[in-house]
Structure formats: structure tokens, C-alpha cells
Amino acid sequence: MPEYIWGRNPVMETLHSIRRVKRILLAEGQRESPAIMSIVQEAEQRHIPIEVVPRARLDQLSRGAVHQGCLALVEERKYASADQLLAHAEHKNEAPFLLILDAIQDVNNLGSLLRTAEAAGVHGVIIPQHRAAEVNATVVKTAAGATEHLLIAQETNLTRTIEFLKKRNIWVVGLAGEAETLYNKADLTGPLALVVGNEGKGISRLVREHCDLLIKLPMYGYVNSLNAAVAGSIALYEALRQRKL
């Protein structure tokens, strides 16, 4: 089923991706705006219809979100498989670098993590099909369109998926506050799947038991935890530092 995404960056990134854009909707008075002209030019080059509508129509379609006067009607998202994520790494001749999100509930956290994952060169992200935030228009907006350049797999059973990855020699490392190993003391250079848990409960018991190693971030202040997106981003960039820098 087609869906709408909104915001200038997400719309432009979608135009540059393989995802099919069916129509661009612009608020009245926006077509000649310098900030919108690049989107108009890109859409015209790709022969994508552009429709100018009252701003109230965009407000309705975006459910009151900040749309910056621009929406795109796009084809339904096609999720990848875990096997396709590994094939993508192999195609790039790189050791697999994956992110597993265990029941992230907040769409802003999900969007932030997907944006960081794409920026850090992750080959793909695995999310659960149930009891977790979906990759919707708000997530795409928060991720600034990074979702359109990232392979995302949606799996029904994370523990079964982790077992599949381990059979493919992927080292599964979970981020947990009670872990004994500091995040920068673990070897994150080989085939890796980093697991980030739920905002409130962290990594679920079954997923935790299937991890090869648990790592933690040091805490020196009065608070004993960080936002899931912040903690996950720090760990992702530590892995990037070890692997690339």
C-alpha cells in the first residue's frame, strides 16, 4: 500500500533512492521557493507528477507534522532479509556490520538510530515485526531520509535471527548497563551485529542470552543510563573507529 513521507530532506533522499516515488505534493506558493526548487527539478527529470495543493491538505495528510510544504507519495517499503544484509556486506567486500534493535518503541529513537547507522556505514538494520516502532513517515523524517539508503530487515523472531547470524560467524554484541566489559575494550573489528535494547527494559532476556558478549558505557554522573539512541550511536561509532579509522 502506498504511503506518504514528508519534509524536504526525506523527500529528496527518496528521490535519490531506488524506492519509487509516485507523486510530489507541494503547498501553494512553494513551487518557486529556492528550498523546494531542487526537489522540483529532480522530480521533473524523473518524470514524476507534481501537484500543488492547499497547505491544509498537506497538514491533513501529514497528520499535523512539520512537512515543510512538501510531501511525496511513495510505494510501500520493501523490507530485506537478514541474508540480504550479509550479501550486501559481501558485495562490498567488507566484514558484516549490522545493527539489531530489540523492541525500540519511540519513533524518534528509531529514526535517530537508523540515521546514525547509515552514517556509520552499517550494512543493514534488523528490527522485530511486533511490539516495536515501525518505519513510518515520522521515522523517515527523524532519520533525514537515511532510511531510503539503508537495508532494513523486519524479523518475526529476533533470537532465531541471531542464531542464524551466529551460524554465519557473526559476533553478536549487546549493549547493557550491567555488563562487565567497557564498550571501548571489546574487539568490534570483525563480523559484528550490535544489539540495542528497549528504552525502558533494555535487551530482552532471550536476546541477551543469545549474545556472545555484553558491553556497557561508563557512567560517572548521577544518572545511570543514557537514551537508547544516544547509547547506540556511541557504540556504533566506537565500532566504526575500530574498523575504519
PDB file of C-alpha atoms in Angstrom:
ATOM      1  CA  MET A   1       0.000   0.000   0.000  1.00  0.00           C
ATOM      2  CA  PRO A   2       1.482   3.406  -0.953  1.00  0.00           C
ATOM      3  CA  GLU A   3       2.433   5.763   1.861  1.00  0.00           C
ATOM      4  CA  TYR A   4       3.307   9.408   2.358  1.00  0.00           C
ATOM      5  CA  ILE A   5       6.577  10.822   3.582  1.00  0.00           C
ATOM      6  CA  TRP A   6       7.229  14.478   4.290  1.00  0.00           C
ATOM      7  CA  GLY A   7       9.983  17.013   4.821  1.00  0.00           C
ATOM      8  CA  ARG A   8      12.465  18.378   2.274  1.00  0.00           C
ATOM      9  CA  ASN A   9      15.421  16.132   3.132  1.00  0.00           C
ATOM     10  CA  PRO A  10      13.400  12.882   3.339  1.00  0.00           C
ATOM     11  CA  VAL A  11      11.660  13.640   0.035  1.00  0.00           C
ATOM     12  CA  MET A  12      14.930  14.487  -1.728  1.00  0.00           C
ATOM     13  CA  GLU A  13      16.681  11.391  -0.351  1.00  0.00           C
ATOM     14  CA  THR A  14      13.784   9.241  -1.508  1.00  0.00           C
ATOM     15  CA  LEU A  15      14.076  10.719  -4.996  1.00  0.00           C
ATOM     16  CA  HIS A  16      17.726   9.627  -4.973  1.00  0.00           C
ATOM     17  CA  SER A  17      16.909   6.104  -3.762  1.00  0.00           C
ATOM     18  CA  ILE A  18      15.576   3.044  -5.566  1.00  0.00           C
ATOM     19  CA  ARG A  19      12.182   3.437  -3.905  1.00  0.00           C
ATOM     20  CA  ARG A  20       9.559   4.537  -6.424  1.00  0.00           C
ATOM     21  CA  VAL A  21       8.032   7.987  -5.906  1.00  0.00           C
ATOM     22  CA  LYS A  22       4.551   8.170  -7.414  1.00  0.00           C
ATOM     23  CA  ARG A  23       3.760  11.859  -6.880  1.00  0.00           C
ATOM     24  CA  ILE A  24       5.117  15.013  -5.242  1.00  0.00           C
ATOM     25  CA  LEU A  25       2.683  17.296  -3.410  1.00  0.00           C
ATOM     26  CA  LEU A  26       3.664  20.914  -2.751  1.00  0.00           C
ATOM     27  CA  ALA A  27       1.884  23.552  -0.717  1.00  0.00           C
ATOM     28  CA  GLU A  28       0.557  26.523  -2.660  1.00  0.00           C
ATOM     29  CA  GLY A  29       3.249  29.159  -3.105  1.00  0.00           C
ATOM     30  CA  GLN A  30       6.099  26.688  -2.517  1.00  0.00           C
ATOM     31  CA  ARG A  31       6.934  25.596  -6.064  1.00  0.00           C
ATOM     32  CA  GLU A  32       9.168  28.617  -6.744  1.00  0.00           C
ATOM     33  CA  SER A  33      10.759  28.575  -3.291  1.00  0.00           C
ATOM     34  CA  PRO A  34      14.574  28.181  -3.526  1.00  0.00           C
ATOM     35  CA  ALA A  35      14.436  25.447  -0.874  1.00  0.00           C
ATOM     36  CA  ILE A  36      11.946  23.451  -2.960  1.00  0.00           C
ATOM     37  CA  MET A  37      13.377  24.089  -6.437  1.00  0.00           C
ATOM     38  CA  SER A  38      15.913  21.250  -6.210  1.00  0.00           C
ATOM     39  CA  ILE A  39      13.095  18.804  -5.403  1.00  0.00           C
ATOM     40  CA  VAL A  40      11.030  20.131  -8.316  1.00  0.00           C
ATOM     41  CA  GLN A  41      13.970  19.798 -10.711  1.00  0.00           C
ATOM     42  CA  GLU A  42      14.754  16.262  -9.542  1.00  0.00           C
ATOM     43  CA  ALA A  43      11.116  15.207  -9.861  1.00  0.00           C
ATOM     44  CA  GLU A  44      10.814  16.720 -13.339  1.00  0.00           C
ATOM     45  CA  GLN A  45      13.966  14.910 -14.500  1.00  0.00           C
ATOM     46  CA  ARG A  46      12.420  11.650 -13.329  1.00  0.00           C
ATOM     47  CA  HIS A  47       9.027  12.485 -14.894  1.00  0.00           C
ATOM     48  CA  ILE A  48       7.300  12.336 -11.515  1.00  0.00           C
ATOM     49  CA  PRO A  49       3.991  14.245 -11.363  1.00  0.00           C
ATOM     50  CA  ILE A  50       3.979  17.364  -9.176  1.00  0.00           C
ATOM     51  CA  GLU A  51       0.713  18.554  -7.663  1.00  0.00           C
ATOM     52  CA  VAL A  52       0.217  21.922  -5.944  1.00  0.00           C
ATOM     53  CA  VAL A  53      -2.401  21.736  -3.181  1.00  0.00           C
ATOM     54  CA  PRO A  54      -3.613  23.908  -0.285  1.00  0.00           C
ATOM     55  CA  ARG A  55      -1.328  23.738   2.763  1.00  0.00           C
ATOM     56  CA  ALA A  56      -4.287  22.433   4.764  1.00  0.00           C
ATOM     57  CA  ARG A  57      -4.253  19.316   2.565  1.00  0.00           C
ATOM     58  CA  LEU A  58      -0.611  18.643   3.467  1.00  0.00           C
ATOM     59  CA  ASP A  59      -1.419  19.262   7.135  1.00  0.00           C
ATOM     60  CA  GLN A  60      -4.129  16.613   6.879  1.00  0.00           C
ATOM     61  CA  LEU A  61      -2.003  14.039   5.068  1.00  0.00           C
ATOM     62  CA  SER A  62       0.937  14.509   7.464  1.00  0.00           C
ATOM     63  CA  ARG A  63      -1.390  14.390  10.484  1.00  0.00           C
ATOM     64  CA  GLY A  64      -0.200  17.782  11.670  1.00  0.00           C
ATOM     65  CA  ALA A  65       3.528  17.019  11.448  1.00  0.00           C
ATOM     66  CA  VAL A  66       6.092  19.557  10.218  1.00  0.00           C
ATOM     67  CA  HIS A  67       6.102  18.855   6.479  1.00  0.00           C
ATOM     68  CA  GLN A  68       7.962  21.973   5.232  1.00  0.00           C
ATOM     69  CA  GLY A  69       5.455  22.333   2.415  1.00  0.00           C
ATOM     70  CA  CYS A  70       6.460  19.105   0.698  1.00  0.00           C
ATOM     71  CA  LEU A  71       5.102  15.530   0.653  1.00  0.00           C
ATOM     72  CA  ALA A  72       5.807  12.521  -1.527  1.00  0.00           C
ATOM     73  CA  LEU A  73       3.535   9.586  -2.272  1.00  0.00           C
ATOM     74  CA  VAL A  74       5.830   6.554  -2.407  1.00  0.00           C
ATOM     75  CA  GLU A  75       5.486   2.834  -2.922  1.00  0.00           C
ATOM     76  CA  GLU A  76       5.235   0.618   0.138  1.00  0.00           C
ATOM     77  CA  ARG A  77       8.550  -0.090   1.841  1.00  0.00           C
ATOM     78  CA  LYS A  78      10.108  -3.403   0.874  1.00  0.00           C
ATOM     79  CA  TYR A  79      11.982  -4.976   3.767  1.00  0.00           C
ATOM     80  CA  ALA A  80      15.110  -7.016   3.194  1.00  0.00           C
ATOM     81  CA  SER A  81      16.037 -10.372   4.742  1.00  0.00           C
ATOM     82  CA  ALA A  82      18.933 -10.990   7.113  1.00  0.00           C
ATOM     83  CA  ASP A  83      20.579 -12.969   4.330  1.00  0.00           C
ATOM     84  CA  GLN A  84      20.376  -9.959   2.010  1.00  0.00           C
ATOM     85  CA  LEU A  85      22.122  -7.810   4.619  1.00  0.00           C
ATOM     86  CA  LEU A  86      25.032 -10.248   4.686  1.00  0.00           C
ATOM     87  CA  ALA A  87      25.084 -10.398   0.891  1.00  0.00           C
ATOM     88  CA  HIS A  88      25.324  -6.596   0.813  1.00  0.00           C
ATOM     89  CA  ALA A  89      28.418  -6.710   3.038  1.00  0.00           C
ATOM     90  CA  GLU A  90      29.939  -9.433   0.872  1.00  0.00           C
ATOM     91  CA  HIS A  91      29.267  -7.390  -2.270  1.00  0.00           C
ATOM     92  CA  LYS A  92      31.232  -4.508  -0.720  1.00  0.00           C
ATOM     93  CA  ASN A  93      33.987  -6.939   0.283  1.00  0.00           C
ATOM     94  CA  GLU A  94      33.635  -5.876   3.921  1.00  0.00           C
ATOM     95  CA  ALA A  95      33.150  -7.715   7.204  1.00  0.00           C
ATOM     96  CA  PRO A  96      29.424  -7.564   8.041  1.00  0.00           C
ATOM     97  CA  PHE A  97      28.458  -4.677  10.329  1.00  0.00           C
ATOM     98  CA  LEU A  98      24.822  -4.934  11.444  1.00  0.00           C
ATOM     99  CA  LEU A  99      22.569  -3.245  13.983  1.00  0.00           C
ATOM    100  CA  ILE A 100      19.810  -5.165  15.773  1.00  0.00           C
ATOM    101  CA  LEU A 101      17.125  -3.116  17.547  1.00  0.00           C
ATOM    102  CA  ASP A 102      15.287  -5.072  20.229  1.00  0.00           C
ATOM    103  CA  ALA A 103      11.816  -3.540  20.650  1.00  0.00           C
ATOM    104  CA  ILE A 104      12.639   0.156  20.290  1.00  0.00           C
ATOM    105  CA  GLN A 105       9.294   1.858  20.963  1.00  0.00           C
ATOM    106  CA  ASP A 106       9.901   5.548  20.320  1.00  0.00           C
ATOM    107  CA  VAL A 107       9.798   6.594  16.660  1.00  0.00           C
ATOM    108  CA  ASN A 108      12.295   9.401  17.280  1.00  0.00           C
ATOM    109  CA  ASN A 109      14.775   6.975  18.834  1.00  0.00           C
ATOM    110  CA  LEU A 110      14.287   4.613  15.907  1.00  0.00           C
ATOM    111  CA  GLY A 111      14.804   7.399  13.393  1.00  0.00           C
ATOM    112  CA  SER A 112      17.924   8.655  15.160  1.00  0.00           C
ATOM    113  CA  LEU A 113      19.436   5.167  15.325  1.00  0.00           C
ATOM    114  CA  LEU A 114      18.727   4.495  11.652  1.00  0.00           C
ATOM    115  CA  ARG A 115      20.302   7.818  10.711  1.00  0.00           C
ATOM    116  CA  THR A 116      23.421   7.054  12.751  1.00  0.00           C
ATOM    117  CA  ALA A 117      23.586   3.500  11.395  1.00  0.00           C
ATOM    118  CA  GLU A 118      23.565   4.733   7.804  1.00  0.00           C
ATOM    119  CA  ALA A 119      26.173   7.391   8.559  1.00  0.00           C
ATOM    120  CA  ALA A 120      28.402   4.830  10.293  1.00  0.00           C
ATOM    121  CA  GLY A 121      28.363   2.521   7.277  1.00  0.00           C
ATOM    122  CA  VAL A 122      26.218  -0.242   8.756  1.00  0.00           C
ATOM    123  CA  HIS A 123      25.294  -2.819   6.118  1.00  0.00           C
ATOM    124  CA  GLY A 124      21.789  -3.241   7.472  1.00  0.00           C
ATOM    125  CA  VAL A 125      19.464  -2.980  10.445  1.00  0.00           C
ATOM    126  CA  ILE A 126      17.246  -5.707  11.878  1.00  0.00           C
ATOM    127  CA  ILE A 127      14.036  -4.806  13.712  1.00  0.00           C
ATOM    128  CA  PRO A 128      11.260  -7.007  15.136  1.00  0.00           C
ATOM    129  CA  GLN A 129       7.949  -7.234  13.332  1.00  0.00           C
ATOM    130  CA  HIS A 130       5.891  -6.920  16.516  1.00  0.00           C
ATOM    131  CA  ARG A 131       5.972  -4.874  19.741  1.00  0.00           C
ATOM    132  CA  ALA A 132       8.254  -2.208  18.289  1.00  0.00           C
ATOM    133  CA  ALA A 133       8.062   1.089  16.414  1.00  0.00           C
ATOM    134  CA  GLU A 134       7.533   0.786  12.669  1.00  0.00           C
ATOM    135  CA  VAL A 135       9.490   2.609   9.984  1.00  0.00           C
ATOM    136  CA  ASN A 136       6.815   5.204   9.270  1.00  0.00           C
ATOM    137  CA  ALA A 137       6.907   8.753   7.905  1.00  0.00           C
ATOM    138  CA  THR A 138       7.924  10.209  11.278  1.00  0.00           C
ATOM    139  CA  VAL A 139      10.875   7.814  11.439  1.00  0.00           C
ATOM    140  CA  VAL A 140      11.891   8.751   7.890  1.00  0.00           C
ATOM    141  CA  LYS A 141      11.690  12.458   8.808  1.00  0.00           C
ATOM    142  CA  THR A 142      13.736  11.988  12.009  1.00  0.00           C
ATOM    143  CA  ALA A 143      16.311   9.998  10.050  1.00  0.00           C
ATOM    144  CA  ALA A 144      16.525  12.847   7.497  1.00  0.00           C
ATOM    145  CA  GLY A 145      15.871  10.323   4.732  1.00  0.00           C
ATOM    146  CA  ALA A 146      18.720   7.980   5.698  1.00  0.00           C
ATOM    147  CA  THR A 147      16.175   5.145   5.770  1.00  0.00           C
ATOM    148  CA  GLU A 148      15.987   5.324   1.976  1.00  0.00           C
ATOM    149  CA  HIS A 149      19.641   4.309   1.624  1.00  0.00           C
ATOM    150  CA  LEU A 150      19.649   1.600   4.290  1.00  0.00           C
ATOM    151  CA  LEU A 151      18.705  -2.071   4.118  1.00  0.00           C
ATOM    152  CA  ILE A 152      16.219  -2.848   6.886  1.00  0.00           C
ATOM    153  CA  ALA A 153      15.084  -6.375   7.741  1.00  0.00           C
ATOM    154  CA  GLN A 154      11.916  -6.962   9.742  1.00  0.00           C
ATOM    155  CA  GLU A 155      12.009 -10.332  11.502  1.00  0.00           C
ATOM    156  CA  THR A 156       9.330 -12.177  13.473  1.00  0.00           C
ATOM    157  CA  ASN A 157      11.778 -13.788  15.915  1.00  0.00           C
ATOM    158  CA  LEU A 158      14.970 -11.951  16.871  1.00  0.00           C
ATOM    159  CA  THR A 159      16.506 -14.859  18.774  1.00  0.00           C
ATOM    160  CA  ARG A 160      16.100 -17.136  15.762  1.00  0.00           C
ATOM    161  CA  THR A 161      17.627 -14.442  13.561  1.00  0.00           C
ATOM    162  CA  ILE A 162      20.555 -14.079  15.961  1.00  0.00           C
ATOM    163  CA  GLU A 163      21.130 -17.829  15.842  1.00  0.00           C
ATOM    164  CA  PHE A 164      21.160 -17.611  12.038  1.00  0.00           C
ATOM    165  CA  LEU A 165      23.753 -14.834  12.191  1.00  0.00           C
ATOM    166  CA  LYS A 166      25.929 -16.738  14.641  1.00  0.00           C
ATOM    167  CA  LYS A 167      25.954 -19.722  12.292  1.00  0.00           C
ATOM    168  CA  ARG A 168      27.318 -17.313   9.685  1.00  0.00           C
ATOM    169  CA  ASN A 169      30.151 -16.403  12.086  1.00  0.00           C
ATOM    170  CA  ILE A 170      28.709 -13.045  13.136  1.00  0.00           C
ATOM    171  CA  TRP A 171      29.812 -11.867  16.614  1.00  0.00           C
ATOM    172  CA  VAL A 172      26.658 -10.655  18.422  1.00  0.00           C
ATOM    173  CA  VAL A 173      27.370  -7.929  20.988  1.00  0.00           C
ATOM    174  CA  GLY A 174      24.653  -6.471  23.203  1.00  0.00           C
ATOM    175  CA  LEU A 175      24.663  -3.049  24.855  1.00  0.00           C
ATOM    176  CA  ALA A 176      23.676  -3.499  28.517  1.00  0.00           C
ATOM    177  CA  GLY A 177      24.214  -1.356  31.602  1.00  0.00           C
ATOM    178  CA  GLU A 178      25.105  -4.302  33.836  1.00  0.00           C
ATOM    179  CA  ALA A 179      27.789  -5.666  31.502  1.00  0.00           C
ATOM    180  CA  GLU A 180      31.348  -6.038  32.777  1.00  0.00           C
ATOM    181  CA  THR A 181      33.167  -5.111  29.556  1.00  0.00           C
ATOM    182  CA  LEU A 182      33.509  -1.449  28.580  1.00  0.00           C
ATOM    183  CA  TYR A 183      32.441  -0.684  25.023  1.00  0.00           C
ATOM    184  CA  ASN A 184      35.891   0.549  24.003  1.00  0.00           C
ATOM    185  CA  LYS A 185      37.649  -2.518  25.413  1.00  0.00           C
ATOM    186  CA  ALA A 186      35.759  -5.018  23.252  1.00  0.00           C
ATOM    187  CA  ASP A 187      37.068  -6.102  19.857  1.00  0.00           C
ATOM    188  CA  LEU A 188      34.473  -4.848  17.371  1.00  0.00           C
ATOM    189  CA  THR A 189      36.580  -5.216  14.235  1.00  0.00           C
ATOM    190  CA  GLY A 190      35.258  -8.494  12.825  1.00  0.00           C
ATOM    191  CA  PRO A 191      31.839  -9.575  11.529  1.00  0.00           C
ATOM    192  CA  LEU A 192      29.559  -7.811  14.017  1.00  0.00           C
ATOM    193  CA  ALA A 193      25.917  -7.400  14.980  1.00  0.00           C
ATOM    194  CA  LEU A 194      25.403  -4.762  17.677  1.00  0.00           C
ATOM    195  CA  VAL A 195      22.213  -5.131  19.727  1.00  0.00           C
ATOM    196  CA  VAL A 196      20.488  -2.101  21.270  1.00  0.00           C
ATOM    197  CA  GLY A 197      17.567  -2.760  23.593  1.00  0.00           C
ATOM    198  CA  ASN A 198      14.258  -1.210  24.545  1.00  0.00           C
ATOM    199  CA  GLU A 199      14.247   2.286  26.086  1.00  0.00           C
ATOM    200  CA  GLY A 200      12.892   1.106  29.431  1.00  0.00           C
ATOM    201  CA  LYS A 201      13.778  -2.569  29.809  1.00  0.00           C
ATOM    202  CA  GLY A 202      16.911  -2.835  27.704  1.00  0.00           C
ATOM    203  CA  ILE A 203      17.675  -6.047  25.841  1.00  0.00           C
ATOM    204  CA  SER A 204      15.118  -8.795  26.459  1.00  0.00           C
ATOM    205  CA  ARG A 205      16.186 -11.864  28.413  1.00  0.00           C
ATOM    206  CA  LEU A 206      16.152 -14.276  25.471  1.00  0.00           C
ATOM    207  CA  VAL A 207      18.067 -11.919  23.201  1.00  0.00           C
ATOM    208  CA  ARG A 208      20.557 -11.227  25.989  1.00  0.00           C
ATOM    209  CA  GLU A 209      21.147 -14.943  26.484  1.00  0.00           C
ATOM    210  CA  HIS A 210      21.911 -15.328  22.781  1.00  0.00           C
ATOM    211  CA  CYS A 211      24.508 -12.543  22.708  1.00  0.00           C
ATOM    212  CA  ASP A 212      28.174 -13.561  22.546  1.00  0.00           C
ATOM    213  CA  LEU A 213      29.213 -10.561  24.642  1.00  0.00           C
ATOM    214  CA  LEU A 214      27.627  -7.714  26.590  1.00  0.00           C
ATOM    215  CA  ILE A 215      29.256  -4.282  26.697  1.00  0.00           C
ATOM    216  CA  LYS A 216      28.484  -1.095  28.604  1.00  0.00           C
ATOM    217  CA  LEU A 217      29.160   2.624  28.506  1.00  0.00           C
ATOM    218  CA  PRO A 218      30.898   4.139  31.564  1.00  0.00           C
ATOM    219  CA  MET A 219      28.691   6.257  33.836  1.00  0.00           C
ATOM    220  CA  TYR A 220      30.307   8.788  36.167  1.00  0.00           C
ATOM    221  CA  GLY A 221      27.405  11.101  36.978  1.00  0.00           C
ATOM    222  CA  TYR A 222      24.212  10.740  38.978  1.00  0.00           C
ATOM    223  CA  VAL A 223      22.227   9.254  36.090  1.00  0.00           C
ATOM    224  CA  ASN A 224      22.810   5.569  35.466  1.00  0.00           C
ATOM    225  CA  SER A 225      21.733   5.290  31.836  1.00  0.00           C
ATOM    226  CA  LEU A 226      21.573   7.114  28.515  1.00  0.00           C
ATOM    227  CA  ASN A 227      18.835   7.453  25.938  1.00  0.00           C
ATOM    228  CA  ALA A 228      18.778   4.346  23.710  1.00  0.00           C
ATOM    229  CA  ALA A 229      19.562   6.353  20.577  1.00  0.00           C
ATOM    230  CA  VAL A 230      22.480   8.149  22.233  1.00  0.00           C
ATOM    231  CA  ALA A 231      23.960   4.969  23.718  1.00  0.00           C
ATOM    232  CA  GLY A 232      23.529   3.065  20.473  1.00  0.00           C
ATOM    233  CA  SER A 233      25.136   5.858  18.472  1.00  0.00           C
ATOM    234  CA  ILE A 234      28.187   5.947  20.739  1.00  0.00           C
ATOM    235  CA  ALA A 235      28.639   2.180  20.405  1.00  0.00           C
ATOM    236  CA  LEU A 236      28.177   2.298  16.624  1.00  0.00           C
ATOM    237  CA  TYR A 237      30.858   4.922  16.252  1.00  0.00           C
ATOM    238  CA  GLU A 238      33.240   3.036  18.501  1.00  0.00           C
ATOM    239  CA  ALA A 239      32.813   0.060  16.179  1.00  0.00           C
ATOM    240  CA  LEU A 240      33.408   2.361  13.201  1.00  0.00           C
ATOM    241  CA  ARG A 241      36.530   3.792  14.847  1.00  0.00           C
ATOM    242  CA  GLN A 242      37.964   0.336  15.368  1.00  0.00           C
ATOM    243  CA  ARG A 243      37.060  -0.866  11.888  1.00  0.00           C
ATOM    244  CA  LYS A 244      37.857   2.135   9.702  1.00  0.00           C
ATOM    245  CA  LEU A 245      39.688   4.957  11.444  1.00  0.00           C
TER     246      LEU A 245
END
